[in-house]
mmCIF file with all atom_site columns, C-alpha atoms in Angstrom:
data_model
loop_
_atom_site.group_PDB
_atom_site.id
_atom_site.type_symbol
_atom_site.label_atom_id
_atom_site.label_alt_id
_atom_site.label_comp_id
_atom_site.label_asym_id
_atom_site.label_entity_id
_atom_site.label_seq_id
_atom_site.pdbx_PDB_ins_code
_atom_site.Cartn_x
_atom_site.Cartn_y
_atom_site.Cartn_z
_atom_site.occupancy
_atom_site.B_iso_or_equiv
_atom_site.pdbx_formal_charge
_atom_site.auth_seq_id
_atom_site.auth_comp_id
_atom_site.auth_asym_id
_atom_site.auth_atom_id
_atom_site.pdbx_PDB_model_num
ATOM 1   C CA . HIS U 1 1   ? 98.138  96.364  44.419 1.00 0.00 ? 894  HIS U CA 1
ATOM 2   C CA . PRO U 1 2   ? 100.003 99.397  43.046 1.00 0.00 ? 895  PRO U CA 1
ATOM 3   C CA . MET U 1 3   ? 97.345  99.845  40.364 1.00 0.00 ? 896  MET U CA 1
ATOM 4   C CA . LYS U 1 4   ? 94.738  100.518 43.075 1.00 0.00 ? 897  LYS U CA 1
ATOM 5   C CA . ARG U 1 5   ? 96.910  102.839 45.193 1.00 0.00 ? 898  ARG U CA 1
ATOM 6   C CA . TRP U 1 6   ? 96.027  106.513 45.655 1.00 0.00 ? 899  TRP U CA 1
ATOM 7   C CA . PRO U 1 7   ? 99.295  108.476 45.342 1.00 0.00 ? 900  PRO U CA 1
ATOM 8   C CA . MET U 1 8   ? 101.354 108.466 48.560 1.00 0.00 ? 901  MET U CA 1
ATOM 9   C CA . SER U 1 9   ? 101.891 112.200 48.129 1.00 0.00 ? 902  SER U CA 1
ATOM 10  C CA . HIS U 1 10  ? 98.106  112.605 48.485 1.00 0.00 ? 903  HIS U CA 1
ATOM 11  C CA . PHE U 1 11  ? 98.023  110.431 51.614 1.00 0.00 ? 904  PHE U CA 1
ATOM 12  C CA . LEU U 1 12  ? 100.870 112.473 53.117 1.00 0.00 ? 905  LEU U CA 1
ATOM 13  C CA . GLU U 1 13  ? 99.203  115.790 52.329 1.00 0.00 ? 906  GLU U CA 1
ATOM 14  C CA . THR U 1 14  ? 95.926  114.585 53.825 1.00 0.00 ? 907  THR U CA 1
ATOM 15  C CA . ALA U 1 15  ? 97.721  113.305 56.932 1.00 0.00 ? 908  ALA U CA 1
ATOM 16  C CA . ARG U 1 16  ? 99.517  116.650 57.400 1.00 0.00 ? 909  ARG U CA 1
ATOM 17  C CA . ALA U 1 17  ? 96.202  118.495 57.225 1.00 0.00 ? 910  ALA U CA 1
ATOM 18  C CA . LEU U 1 18  ? 94.564  116.107 59.692 1.00 0.00 ? 911  LEU U CA 1
ATOM 19  C CA . ARG U 1 19  ? 97.568  116.396 62.011 1.00 0.00 ? 912  ARG U CA 1
ATOM 20  C CA . GLY U 1 20  ? 97.091  120.165 61.898 1.00 0.00 ? 913  GLY U CA 1
ATOM 21  C CA . VAL U 1 21  ? 93.580  119.861 63.332 1.00 0.00 ? 914  VAL U CA 1
ATOM 22  C CA . GLY U 1 22  ? 94.482  117.482 66.132 1.00 0.00 ? 915  GLY U CA 1
ATOM 23  C CA . PHE U 1 23  ? 94.404  114.003 64.603 1.00 0.00 ? 916  PHE U CA 1
ATOM 24  C CA . ALA U 1 24  ? 97.238  111.490 64.926 1.00 0.00 ? 917  ALA U CA 1
ATOM 25  C CA . PRO U 1 25  ? 97.540  109.827 61.500 1.00 0.00 ? 918  PRO U CA 1
ATOM 26  C CA . LEU U 1 26  ? 98.456  106.146 61.487 1.00 0.00 ? 919  LEU U CA 1
ATOM 27  C CA . PHE U 1 27  ? 99.778  104.561 58.301 1.00 0.00 ? 920  PHE U CA 1
ATOM 28  C CA . VAL U 1 28  ? 99.363  100.803 57.897 1.00 0.00 ? 921  VAL U CA 1
ATOM 29  C CA . PHE U 1 29  ? 101.832 98.884  55.734 1.00 0.00 ? 922  PHE U CA 1
ATOM 30  C CA . GLY U 1 30  ? 101.217 95.230  54.975 1.00 0.00 ? 923  GLY U CA 1
ATOM 31  C CA . PRO U 1 31  ? 103.607 92.383  54.212 1.00 0.00 ? 924  PRO U CA 1
ATOM 32  C CA . LYS U 1 32  ? 103.819 93.266  50.518 1.00 0.00 ? 925  LYS U CA 1
ATOM 33  C CA . GLU U 1 33  ? 104.579 96.957  51.178 1.00 0.00 ? 926  GLU U CA 1
ATOM 34  C CA . THR U 1 34  ? 108.077 96.788  52.642 1.00 0.00 ? 927  THR U CA 1
ATOM 35  C CA . GLU U 1 35  ? 109.494 98.948  49.830 1.00 0.00 ? 928  GLU U CA 1
ATOM 36  C CA . LEU U 1 36  ? 106.741 101.510 50.287 1.00 0.00 ? 929  LEU U CA 1
ATOM 37  C CA . TYR U 1 37  ? 107.426 101.610 54.026 1.00 0.00 ? 930  TYR U CA 1
ATOM 38  C CA . ALA U 1 38  ? 111.182 101.939 53.412 1.00 0.00 ? 931  ALA U CA 1
ATOM 39  C CA . GLU U 1 39  ? 110.536 104.925 51.167 1.00 0.00 ? 932  GLU U CA 1
ATOM 40  C CA . TYR U 1 40  ? 107.938 106.748 53.301 1.00 0.00 ? 933  TYR U CA 1
ATOM 41  C CA . GLY U 1 41  ? 108.170 105.500 56.901 1.00 0.00 ? 934  GLY U CA 1
ATOM 42  C CA . GLN U 1 42  ? 110.696 108.099 58.055 1.00 0.00 ? 935  GLN U CA 1
ATOM 43  C CA . ARG U 1 43  ? 108.771 110.964 56.406 1.00 0.00 ? 936  ARG U CA 1
ATOM 44  C CA . ILE U 1 44  ? 105.562 109.879 58.112 1.00 0.00 ? 937  ILE U CA 1
ATOM 45  C CA . GLU U 1 45  ? 107.193 109.748 61.530 1.00 0.00 ? 938  GLU U CA 1
ATOM 46  C CA . SER U 1 46  ? 108.998 113.077 61.045 1.00 0.00 ? 939  SER U CA 1
ATOM 47  C CA . MET U 1 47  ? 105.673 114.818 60.343 1.00 0.00 ? 940  MET U CA 1
ATOM 48  C CA . GLY U 1 48  ? 104.216 113.429 63.576 1.00 0.00 ? 941  GLY U CA 1
ATOM 49  C CA . GLY U 1 49  ? 102.436 110.421 62.120 1.00 0.00 ? 942  GLY U CA 1
ATOM 50  C CA . PHE U 1 50  ? 102.569 106.850 63.330 1.00 0.00 ? 943  PHE U CA 1
ATOM 51  C CA . VAL U 1 51  ? 103.341 103.668 61.419 1.00 0.00 ? 944  VAL U CA 1
ATOM 52  C CA . TYR U 1 52  ? 102.139 100.086 61.843 1.00 0.00 ? 945  TYR U CA 1
ATOM 53  C CA . VAL U 1 53  ? 104.056 97.556  59.764 1.00 0.00 ? 946  VAL U CA 1
ATOM 54  C CA . SER U 1 54  ? 102.804 93.979  59.601 1.00 0.00 ? 947  SER U CA 1
ATOM 55  C CA . ASP U 1 55  ? 104.933 91.135  58.363 1.00 0.00 ? 948  ASP U CA 1
ATOM 56  C CA . ASN U 1 56  ? 102.062 88.635  58.427 1.00 0.00 ? 949  ASN U CA 1
ATOM 57  C CA . TYR U 1 57  ? 98.442  88.312  57.412 1.00 0.00 ? 950  TYR U CA 1
ATOM 58  C CA . GLN U 1 58  ? 96.898  87.924  60.873 1.00 0.00 ? 951  GLN U CA 1
ATOM 59  C CA . VAL U 1 59  ? 94.071  90.431  60.955 1.00 0.00 ? 952  VAL U CA 1
ATOM 60  C CA . GLN U 1 60  ? 93.036  90.273  64.611 1.00 0.00 ? 953  GLN U CA 1
ATOM 61  C CA . PHE U 1 61  ? 95.657  92.736  65.826 1.00 0.00 ? 954  PHE U CA 1
ATOM 62  C CA . LEU U 1 62  ? 94.974  95.096  62.927 1.00 0.00 ? 955  LEU U CA 1
ATOM 63  C CA . ALA U 1 63  ? 91.223  94.905  63.594 1.00 0.00 ? 956  ALA U CA 1
ATOM 64  C CA . GLY U 1 64  ? 91.845  95.878  67.212 1.00 0.00 ? 957  GLY U CA 1
ATOM 65  C CA . ILE U 1 65  ? 93.890  98.888  66.141 1.00 0.00 ? 958  ILE U CA 1
ATOM 66  C CA . LEU U 1 66  ? 91.345  100.029 63.545 1.00 0.00 ? 959  LEU U CA 1
ATOM 67  C CA . ARG U 1 67  ? 88.471  99.671  65.980 1.00 0.00 ? 960  ARG U CA 1
ATOM 68  C CA . ARG U 1 68  ? 90.086  102.466 68.025 1.00 0.00 ? 961  ARG U CA 1
ATOM 69  C CA . CYS U 1 69  ? 90.506  104.819 65.045 1.00 0.00 ? 962  CYS U CA 1
ATOM 70  C CA . ALA U 1 70  ? 88.090  107.678 64.351 1.00 0.00 ? 963  ALA U CA 1
ATOM 71  C CA . LEU U 1 71  ? 88.354  107.195 60.588 1.00 0.00 ? 964  LEU U CA 1
ATOM 72  C CA . LEU U 1 72  ? 90.066  104.998 58.040 1.00 0.00 ? 965  LEU U CA 1
ATOM 73  C CA . LEU U 1 73  ? 91.170  106.464 54.724 1.00 0.00 ? 966  LEU U CA 1
ATOM 74  C CA . THR U 1 74  ? 92.181  103.536 52.567 1.00 0.00 ? 967  THR U CA 1
ATOM 75  C CA . ASN U 1 75  ? 92.698  102.171 49.116 1.00 0.00 ? 968  ASN U CA 1
ATOM 76  C CA . ASP U 1 76  ? 90.637  99.257  47.839 1.00 0.00 ? 969  ASP U CA 1
ATOM 77  C CA . CYS U 1 77  ? 92.523  96.589  49.800 1.00 0.00 ? 970  CYS U CA 1
ATOM 78  C CA . ALA U 1 78  ? 92.259  94.086  52.638 1.00 0.00 ? 971  ALA U CA 1
ATOM 79  C CA . VAL U 1 79  ? 92.679  96.829  55.263 1.00 0.00 ? 972  VAL U CA 1
ATOM 80  C CA . MET U 1 80  ? 89.485  98.432  53.925 1.00 0.00 ? 973  MET U CA 1
ATOM 81  C CA . HIS U 1 81  ? 87.542  95.239  54.643 1.00 0.00 ? 974  HIS U CA 1
ATOM 82  C CA . VAL U 1 82  ? 89.103  94.754  58.082 1.00 0.00 ? 975  VAL U CA 1
ATOM 83  C CA . GLY U 1 83  ? 88.322  98.372  58.999 1.00 0.00 ? 976  GLY U CA 1
ATOM 84  C CA . ALA U 1 84  ? 84.689  98.118  57.947 1.00 0.00 ? 977  ALA U CA 1
ATOM 85  C CA . ALA U 1 85  ? 84.279  94.776  59.719 1.00 0.00 ? 978  ALA U CA 1
ATOM 86  C CA . SER U 1 86  ? 85.783  96.162  62.927 1.00 0.00 ? 979  SER U CA 1
ATOM 87  C CA . GLY U 1 87  ? 83.368  99.099  63.022 1.00 0.00 ? 980  GLY U CA 1
ATOM 88  C CA . CYS U 1 88  ? 85.745  101.849 61.936 1.00 0.00 ? 981  CYS U CA 1
ATOM 89  C CA . ARG U 1 89  ? 84.332  104.598 59.703 1.00 0.00 ? 982  ARG U CA 1
ATOM 90  C CA . VAL U 1 90  ? 85.802  103.991 56.236 1.00 0.00 ? 983  VAL U CA 1
ATOM 91  C CA . LEU U 1 91  ? 86.435  106.297 53.299 1.00 0.00 ? 984  LEU U CA 1
ATOM 92  C CA . ALA U 1 92  ? 87.742  104.085 50.494 1.00 0.00 ? 985  ALA U CA 1
ATOM 93  C CA . VAL U 1 93  ? 89.519  105.572 47.491 1.00 0.00 ? 986  VAL U CA 1
ATOM 94  C CA . PHE U 1 94  ? 88.679  103.456 44.460 1.00 0.00 ? 987  PHE U CA 1
ATOM 95  C CA . GLY U 1 95  ? 90.557  103.493 41.191 1.00 0.00 ? 988  GLY U CA 1
ATOM 96  C CA . PRO U 1 96  ? 90.105  100.938 38.431 1.00 0.00 ? 989  PRO U CA 1
ATOM 97  C CA . SER U 1 97  ? 88.216  98.347  40.486 1.00 0.00 ? 990  SER U CA 1
ATOM 98  C CA . ASN U 1 98  ? 84.436  98.323  40.819 1.00 0.00 ? 991  ASN U CA 1
ATOM 99  C CA . SER U 1 99  ? 83.217  99.737  44.133 1.00 0.00 ? 992  SER U CA 1
ATOM 100 C CA . ARG U 1 100 ? 79.745  98.274  43.620 1.00 0.00 ? 993  ARG U CA 1
ATOM 101 C CA . ILE U 1 101 ? 81.310  94.816  43.845 1.00 0.00 ? 994  ILE U CA 1
ATOM 102 C CA . TRP U 1 102 ? 84.211  95.323  46.266 1.00 0.00 ? 995  TRP U CA 1
ATOM 103 C CA . PHE U 1 103 ? 82.723  97.824  48.737 1.00 0.00 ? 996  PHE U CA 1
ATOM 104 C CA . PRO U 1 104 ? 79.593  96.200  50.193 1.00 0.00 ? 997  PRO U CA 1
ATOM 105 C CA . TYR U 1 105 ? 79.520  98.593  53.176 1.00 0.00 ? 998  TYR U CA 1
ATOM 106 C CA . ASP U 1 106 ? 77.201  101.281 51.842 1.00 0.00 ? 999  ASP U CA 1
ATOM 107 C CA . THR U 1 107 ? 76.225  103.157 55.005 1.00 0.00 ? 1000 THR U CA 1
ATOM 108 C CA . PRO U 1 108 ? 76.503  106.814 56.033 1.00 0.00 ? 1001 PRO U CA 1
ATOM 109 C CA . TRP U 1 109 ? 79.627  106.014 58.061 1.00 0.00 ? 1002 TRP U CA 1
ATOM 110 C CA . ASN U 1 110 ? 81.301  104.016 55.258 1.00 0.00 ? 1003 ASN U CA 1
ATOM 111 C CA . GLN U 1 111 ? 81.778  105.728 51.918 1.00 0.00 ? 1004 GLN U CA 1
ATOM 112 C CA . VAL U 1 112 ? 83.581  105.520 48.602 1.00 0.00 ? 1005 VAL U CA 1
ATOM 113 C CA . ILE U 1 113 ? 85.261  108.270 46.652 1.00 0.00 ? 1006 ILE U CA 1
ATOM 114 C CA . GLU U 1 114 ? 85.996  107.530 42.991 1.00 0.00 ? 1007 GLU U CA 1
ATOM 115 C CA . ARG U 1 115 ? 86.105  108.914 39.459 1.00 0.00 ? 1008 ARG U CA 1
ATOM 116 C CA . ASP U 1 116 ? 84.376  107.293 36.544 1.00 0.00 ? 1009 ASP U CA 1
ATOM 117 C CA . VAL U 1 117 ? 86.866  108.420 33.913 1.00 0.00 ? 1010 VAL U CA 1
ATOM 118 C CA . ALA U 1 118 ? 86.699  107.130 30.349 1.00 0.00 ? 1011 ALA U CA 1
ATOM 119 C CA . CYS U 1 119 ? 89.742  104.864 30.632 1.00 0.00 ? 1012 CYS U CA 1
ATOM 120 C CA . ARG U 1 120 ? 88.706  103.253 33.936 1.00 0.00 ? 1013 ARG U CA 1
ATOM 121 C CA . ARG U 1 121 ? 87.896  99.859  32.424 1.00 0.00 ? 1014 ARG U CA 1
ATOM 122 C CA . GLU U 1 122 ? 91.130  99.886  30.447 1.00 0.00 ? 1015 GLU U CA 1
ATOM 123 C CA . CYS U 1 123 ? 93.088  100.689 33.632 1.00 0.00 ? 1016 CYS U CA 1
ATOM 124 C CA . ARG U 1 124 ? 92.249  97.248  34.942 1.00 0.00 ? 1017 ARG U CA 1
ATOM 125 C CA . ASN U 1 125 ? 94.761  95.956  32.409 1.00 0.00 ? 1018 ASN U CA 1
ATOM 126 C CA . GLY U 1 126 ? 97.318  98.523  33.541 1.00 0.00 ? 1019 GLY U CA 1
ATOM 127 C CA . CYS U 1 127 ? 97.891  102.078 32.478 1.00 0.00 ? 1020 CYS U CA 1
ATOM 128 C CA . GLU U 1 128 ? 100.558 104.635 33.263 1.00 0.00 ? 1021 GLU U CA 1
ATOM 129 C CA . SER U 1 129 ? 98.800  107.636 34.791 1.00 0.00 ? 1022 SER U CA 1
ATOM 130 C CA . TYR U 1 130 ? 95.749  106.235 36.621 1.00 0.00 ? 1023 TYR U CA 1
ATOM 131 C CA . PRO U 1 131 ? 93.613  109.378 36.269 1.00 0.00 ? 1024 PRO U CA 1
ATOM 132 C CA . CYS U 1 132 ? 90.834  107.559 38.125 1.00 0.00 ? 1025 CYS U CA 1
ATOM 133 C CA . LEU U 1 133 ? 93.024  107.945 41.240 1.00 0.00 ? 1026 LEU U CA 1
ATOM 134 C CA . ALA U 1 134 ? 95.184  110.982 40.514 1.00 0.00 ? 1027 ALA U CA 1
ATOM 135 C CA . GLU U 1 135 ? 92.158  113.231 39.952 1.00 0.00 ? 1028 GLU U CA 1
ATOM 136 C CA . ILE U 1 136 ? 90.915  112.677 43.503 1.00 0.00 ? 1029 ILE U CA 1
ATOM 137 C CA . SER U 1 137 ? 92.500  115.524 45.449 1.00 0.00 ? 1030 SER U CA 1
ATOM 138 C CA . PRO U 1 138 ? 93.527  115.583 49.097 1.00 0.00 ? 1031 PRO U CA 1
ATOM 139 C CA . GLU U 1 139 ? 91.259  118.614 49.561 1.00 0.00 ? 1032 GLU U CA 1
ATOM 140 C CA . GLU U 1 140 ? 88.243  116.682 48.319 1.00 0.00 ? 1033 GLU U CA 1
ATOM 141 C CA . VAL U 1 141 ? 89.109  113.761 50.580 1.00 0.00 ? 1034 VAL U CA 1
ATOM 142 C CA . LEU U 1 142 ? 89.495  116.077 53.599 1.00 0.00 ? 1035 LEU U CA 1
ATOM 143 C CA . ILE U 1 143 ? 86.034  117.535 53.033 1.00 0.00 ? 1036 ILE U CA 1
ATOM 144 C CA . ARG U 1 144 ? 84.557  114.023 52.905 1.00 0.00 ? 1037 ARG U CA 1
ATOM 145 C CA . LEU U 1 145 ? 86.501  112.846 55.970 1.00 0.00 ? 1038 LEU U CA 1
ATOM 146 C CA . LYS U 1 146 ? 85.435  115.847 58.076 1.00 0.00 ? 1039 LYS U CA 1
ATOM 147 C CA . ALA U 1 147 ? 81.795  115.229 57.119 1.00 0.00 ? 1040 ALA U CA 1
ATOM 148 C CA . MET U 1 148 ? 82.117  111.626 58.305 1.00 0.00 ? 1041 MET U CA 1
ATOM 149 C CA . LEU U 1 149 ? 83.334  112.489 61.809 1.00 0.00 ? 1042 LEU U CA 1
ATOM 150 C CA . PRO U 1 150 ? 81.054  111.623 64.682 1.00 0.00 ? 1043 PRO U CA 1
ATOM 151 C CA . GLU U 1 151 ? 79.409  114.662 66.225 1.00 0.00 ? 1044 GLU U CA 1
#
């Protein structure tokens, strides 16, 4: 859901930084994200990233891919749940939804990053700026991701 989406510019910046230290970022686009893929797919590939686009809701193939990933940086979405279930280390960026309800994977290798801003409850009804997401910087996410890497 667009309301729960960390800005794509932040994902791209984080992916560039990870690419710079030897990671191969993979972006996953689901059946409802064809416009998002059309807008960003070429940019991702030109920076050395990879793209997986699914036109269905079969999770087995996606689970197999995520199981091979070192880390999963994700919004609060179905991919987050598939990643955690497949054993991938997950850092979930939460906006207006409640992580205590929707992220039942509280372990050292699965974590949430979120902001409890004043308008967070109101965002659930839609707002324009989503400060609960926009205030989470790529730099902060990178620090958390690097701390989650296996030694």
